[in-house]
Short mmCIF file of C-alpha atoms and ligand atoms in Angstrom, two decimals:
data_model
loop_
_atom_site.label_atom_id
_atom_site.label_comp_id
_atom_site.label_asym_id
_atom_site.label_seq_id
_atom_site.Cartn_x
_atom_site.Cartn_y
_atom_site.Cartn_z
CA MET Y 1 0.00 0.00 0.00
CA ASN Y 2 1.18 3.54 -0.73
CA PRO Y 3 1.66 5.00 2.76
CA LEU Y 4 0.93 8.49 1.43
CA ILE Y 5 -2.63 7.45 0.54
CA LYS Y 6 -4.91 5.58 2.98
CA THR Y 7 -7.92 4.98 0.71
CA THR Y 8 -8.96 6.39 -2.65
CA GLN Y 9 -12.27 7.41 -1.02
CA ARG Y 10 -10.41 9.63 1.45
CA VAL Y 11 -8.44 11.17 -1.41
CA ALA Y 12 -11.72 11.95 -3.19
CA ASP Y 13 -13.53 13.22 -0.07
CA TYR Y 14 -10.72 15.04 1.75
CA GLY Y 15 -7.83 15.41 -0.66
CA GLU Y 16 -5.83 13.22 1.68
CA VAL Y 17 -2.47 12.65 0.02
CA LEU Y 18 0.30 12.95 2.57
CA THR Y 19 3.58 14.71 1.78
CA PRO Y 20 6.64 12.44 1.42
CA PRO Y 21 9.56 13.02 3.84
CA HIS Y 22 12.02 14.36 1.25
CA ILE Y 23 9.56 17.11 0.22
CA VAL Y 24 8.79 17.95 3.87
CA LYS Y 25 12.52 18.31 4.57
CA ALA Y 26 13.17 20.38 1.43
CA MET Y 27 10.27 22.74 2.27
CA LEU Y 28 11.36 23.17 5.87
CA ASP Y 29 14.92 23.85 4.71
CA LEU Y 30 13.46 27.00 3.12
CA VAL Y 31 12.55 28.25 6.61
CA ALA Y 32 15.36 26.45 8.42
CA GLN Y 33 16.07 29.30 10.84
CA GLU Y 34 12.47 29.32 12.08
CA ALA Y 35 12.23 25.51 12.19
CA ASP Y 36 15.32 25.46 14.42
CA ARG Y 37 14.09 28.23 16.74
CA ILE Y 38 12.75 26.49 19.83
CA ASP Y 39 9.77 28.81 20.41
CA SER Y 40 8.81 29.80 16.85
CA ARG Y 41 5.14 28.91 16.31
CA PHE Y 42 3.97 26.72 13.46
CA LEU Y 43 0.32 26.11 12.52
CA GLU Y 44 -0.53 23.48 9.94
CA PRO Y 45 -4.22 23.94 9.06
CA ALA Y 46 -4.62 20.56 7.30
CA CYS Y 47 -2.01 18.64 9.27
CA GLY Y 48 -2.94 15.08 8.32
CA THR Y 49 -0.86 12.71 10.44
CA GLY Y 50 1.66 15.47 11.17
CA ASN Y 51 4.44 14.98 8.62
CA PHE Y 52 5.49 18.65 8.75
CA LEU Y 53 4.96 19.14 12.49
CA ILE Y 54 6.95 16.00 13.32
CA GLU Y 55 9.92 17.18 11.26
CA VAL Y 56 9.74 20.63 12.90
CA LEU Y 57 9.66 19.03 16.35
CA GLN Y 58 12.65 16.82 15.51
CA ARG Y 59 14.63 19.88 14.40
CA LYS Y 60 13.69 21.88 17.50
CA LEU Y 61 14.49 18.96 19.82
CA ARG Y 62 17.94 18.58 18.27
CA VAL Y 63 18.59 22.23 19.16
CA VAL Y 64 17.23 21.71 22.69
CA GLU Y 65 19.48 18.67 23.13
CA LYS Y 66 22.56 20.47 21.84
CA ARG Y 67 22.05 23.45 24.14
CA TYR Y 68 20.57 21.95 27.29
CA ARG Y 69 21.32 18.23 27.55
CA ARG Y 70 23.65 18.74 30.52
CA SER Y 71 20.73 19.96 32.65
CA GLN Y 72 17.70 17.65 32.58
CA LEU Y 73 15.39 20.36 33.93
CA ASP Y 74 16.49 22.82 31.24
CA TYR Y 75 16.07 20.14 28.57
CA GLU Y 76 12.55 19.38 29.85
CA ARG Y 77 11.61 23.06 30.01
CA TYR Y 78 12.65 23.81 26.45
CA ALA Y 79 11.34 20.51 25.04
CA VAL Y 80 7.94 21.41 26.50
CA VAL Y 81 8.23 24.91 24.96
CA ALA Y 82 9.06 23.30 21.60
CA VAL Y 83 5.96 21.10 21.78
CA SER Y 84 3.81 24.04 22.89
CA SER Y 85 4.79 25.96 19.74
CA LEU Y 86 3.22 23.46 17.33
CA TYR Y 87 -0.42 23.66 16.22
CA GLY Y 88 -2.46 21.57 13.82
CA ILE Y 89 -6.01 21.15 12.55
CA ASP Y 90 -7.43 18.17 10.69
CA ILE Y 91 -11.02 17.43 9.73
CA LEU Y 92 -10.54 13.68 10.20
CA GLU Y 93 -10.46 12.59 13.83
CA ASP Y 94 -8.13 9.64 13.25
CA ASN Y 95 -5.61 11.95 11.58
CA ALA Y 96 -5.70 14.46 14.46
CA GLU Y 97 -5.17 11.60 16.93
CA GLU Y 98 -2.38 9.99 14.89
CA CYS Y 99 -0.71 13.40 14.61
CA ARG Y 100 -0.79 13.82 18.42
CA GLN Y 101 0.51 10.31 18.94
CA CYS Y 102 3.37 10.69 16.44
CA LEU Y 103 4.41 14.00 18.00
CA TYR Y 104 4.28 12.44 21.44
CA GLU Y 105 6.44 9.50 20.31
CA THR Y 106 8.92 11.90 18.70
CA PHE Y 107 9.30 13.74 22.01
CA ASP Y 108 9.31 10.56 24.09
CA ALA Y 109 11.99 8.84 22.00
CA ALA Y 110 14.35 11.82 22.29
CA TYR Y 111 13.64 12.33 26.01
CA THR Y 112 14.00 8.64 26.96
CA ALA Y 113 17.20 8.24 24.93
CA LEU Y 114 18.78 11.04 26.95
CA TYR Y 115 17.55 10.44 30.49
CA GLY Y 116 16.30 6.82 30.63
CA ASP Y 117 14.83 5.96 34.03
CA LYS Y 118 15.33 9.54 35.26
CA THR Y 119 12.54 10.74 32.97
CA LYS Y 120 9.49 12.23 34.68
CA THR Y 121 5.83 11.31 34.33
CA ALA Y 122 4.90 14.98 34.90
CA CYS Y 123 6.92 16.04 31.86
CA ARG Y 124 5.24 13.42 29.67
CA GLU Y 125 1.83 14.52 31.00
CA SER Y 126 2.55 18.17 30.13
CA VAL Y 127 3.47 17.13 26.59
CA ARG Y 128 0.35 14.97 26.23
CA TYR Y 129 -1.81 17.82 27.53
CA LEU Y 130 -0.30 20.36 25.11
CA LEU Y 131 -0.80 18.04 22.14
CA LYS Y 132 -4.40 17.42 23.14
CA ARG Y 133 -5.03 21.17 23.14
CA ASN Y 134 -2.88 22.28 20.20
CA ILE Y 135 -3.80 19.57 17.68
CA VAL Y 136 -7.45 20.16 16.92
CA HIS Y 137 -10.04 17.94 15.29
CA GLY Y 138 -11.59 20.75 13.31
CA ASP Y 139 -12.46 22.32 9.98
CA ALA Y 140 -9.90 24.85 8.81
CA LEU Y 141 -12.48 26.40 6.46
CA SER Y 142 -15.38 26.94 8.91
CA LEU Y 143 -12.76 27.60 11.65
CA GLN Y 144 -14.81 25.42 14.00
CA THR Y 145 -14.26 22.13 15.79
CA VAL Y 146 -15.91 19.07 14.28
CA GLY Y 147 -18.39 16.96 16.25
CA GLU Y 148 -21.88 17.03 17.71
CA ASN Y 149 -21.51 20.52 19.08
CA PRO Y 150 -19.10 22.50 16.85
CA GLN Y 151 -17.35 25.38 18.61
CA PRO Y 152 -15.05 28.11 17.33
CA ILE Y 153 -11.46 26.86 17.30
CA VAL Y 154 -9.49 28.47 20.14
CA PHE Y 155 -5.71 28.14 20.31
CA GLY Y 156 -3.68 28.63 23.46
CA GLU Y 157 -0.52 30.70 23.14
CA TRP Y 158 2.16 29.46 25.55
CA SER Y 159 4.98 31.77 26.61
CA LEU Y 160 7.77 31.10 29.07
CA VAL Y 161 7.83 33.64 31.92
CA ASN Y 162 9.91 33.85 35.10
CA GLY Y 163 12.06 30.83 34.31
CA SER Y 164 9.85 27.77 34.57
CA LEU Y 165 6.33 29.18 34.28
CA LEU Y 166 4.18 29.06 31.16
CA LYS Y 167 1.67 31.83 30.55
CA ARG Y 168 -1.38 30.78 28.53
CA ARG Y 169 -3.45 33.21 26.48
CA ASP Y 170 -6.30 31.89 24.35
CA PHE Y 171 -7.09 33.31 20.91
CA ALA Y 172 -10.14 32.63 18.75
CA PHE Y 173 -8.83 31.40 15.42
CA HIS Y 174 -11.66 33.03 13.40
CA GLU Y 175 -10.86 36.43 14.94
CA MET Y 176 -7.22 36.11 14.01
CA VAL Y 177 -7.99 35.08 10.44
CA GLN Y 178 -10.93 37.42 9.78
CA GLN Y 179 -9.56 40.51 11.47
CA ALA Y 180 -6.23 40.16 9.75
CA SER Y 181 -7.83 39.79 6.32
CA MET Y 182 -10.46 42.55 6.89
CA ARG Y 183 -7.79 45.04 7.86
CA GLU Y 184 -5.49 43.70 5.19
CA LEU Y 185 -2.72 43.64 7.74
CA PRO Y 186 -0.20 40.83 8.02
CA LEU Y 187 0.01 38.79 11.24
CA PHE Y 188 3.81 38.86 10.97
CA SER Y 189 6.36 41.14 9.40
CA ASP Y 190 10.14 41.11 9.33
CA LEU Y 191 10.14 44.46 7.54
CA GLY Y 192 8.77 46.69 10.28
CA GLU Y 193 5.33 47.13 8.63
CA GLU Y 194 2.19 47.60 10.72
CA VAL Y 195 0.90 44.18 11.78
CA PHE Y 196 -2.41 42.94 13.18
CA ILE Y 197 -2.09 42.15 16.89
CA PRO Y 198 -5.03 40.00 18.01
CA GLU Y 199 -6.66 40.30 21.44
CA PRO Y 200 -6.85 37.17 23.60
CA VAL Y 201 -10.31 35.83 24.52
CA LYS Y 202 -8.96 34.57 27.84
CA GLU Y 203 -5.80 34.75 29.94
CA TYR Y 204 -4.62 32.40 32.67
CA PRO Y 205 -2.23 32.76 35.58
CA PRO Y 206 1.23 31.32 34.79
CA VAL Y 207 1.66 27.62 35.58
CA HIS Y 208 4.85 25.58 36.12
CA PHE Y 209 5.68 23.74 32.91
CA LEU Y 210 5.62 20.38 34.73
CA GLU Y 211 2.13 21.03 36.15
CA LEU Y 212 0.15 21.82 33.00
CA ALA Y 213 -1.88 18.59 32.95
CA HIS Y 214 -2.74 19.02 36.63
CA ALA Y 215 -3.57 22.75 36.36
CA PHE Y 216 -5.87 22.27 33.35
CA ALA Y 217 -7.13 18.78 34.29
CA ASP Y 218 -10.76 19.81 33.84
CA GLU Y 219 -10.14 20.21 30.09
CA LEU Y 220 -8.83 16.68 29.49
C1 SAM C 1 -3.11 16.76 1.17
S1 SAM C 1 -3.38 16.14 2.84
C2 SAM C 1 -2.01 16.91 3.62
C3 SAM C 1 -1.69 16.35 4.98
C4 SAM C 1 -0.39 16.89 5.57
N1 SAM C 1 -0.38 18.32 5.60
C5 SAM C 1 0.81 16.42 4.78
O1 SAM C 1 1.36 17.25 4.05
O2 SAM C 1 1.18 15.25 4.90
C6 SAM C 1 -4.78 17.12 3.29
C7 SAM C 1 -5.28 16.94 4.71
O3 SAM C 1 -6.27 17.94 4.94
C8 SAM C 1 -7.33 17.40 5.69
N2 SAM C 1 -8.49 18.27 5.39
C9 SAM C 1 -9.28 18.30 4.29
N3 SAM C 1 -10.19 19.27 4.40
C10 SAM C 1 -9.94 19.89 5.59
C11 SAM C 1 -10.57 20.99 6.27
N4 SAM C 1 -11.61 21.65 5.74
N5 SAM C 1 -10.07 21.33 7.46
C12 SAM C 1 -9.03 20.67 8.03
N6 SAM C 1 -8.43 19.63 7.42
C13 SAM C 1 -8.87 19.25 6.23
C14 SAM C 1 -7.43 15.97 5.22
O4 SAM C 1 -8.06 15.16 6.18
C15 SAM C 1 -5.95 15.61 5.01
O5 SAM C 1 -5.41 15.06 6.17
#
């Protein structure tokens, strides 16, 4: 079976043809500086099983390992930041779940290889929690979740503050997309142009990066 195509019906219904690794790598090489920056945020609005996000995470984790491997706590902190920077949406639930699982395994393999039996359950739980939140089973066209009770897609922005704390601010995806296009302003600019700065729909007190799953347990 061609691993880039699951069924011809899914190709017809959802355009599901996954991108082969050599193309993923070549495309990410075009933005290599960003893909290597631990906290640069990537959103893939039709993420499939995560081919692009997995490669970005591998690149970021290599940087984390190079810089911080001598301190396990530093490695954990920045590995969690790397995971928190990745966002995906897929309309097919099995793809969203496979994407989360593949990202988790990418993190877990790197983490376990470095620290073996010194690895922490709390760190794995933070990563699992972030992937549950950041990888959304949703429709990137309607900008809503998919299911019995569709809701606007809301993404959490995670920023490291005061050393080990993560500050979460939630943003409604439709506001970011619509406001930016209505005002014809870019969301990002390296050239010093005016950019659209969205307003969060909710802010949370900072939480230790190893306590995310516990602090937001009611969402899981
Ligand atoms: C061409 S595949 C690309 C997958 C992945 N980005 C890759 O390159 O391997 C398109 C993906 O978009 C998803 N998809 C189709 N319509 C979508 C929509 N309206 N919102 C979110 N995802 C959608 C499909 O389920 C499929 O996984």
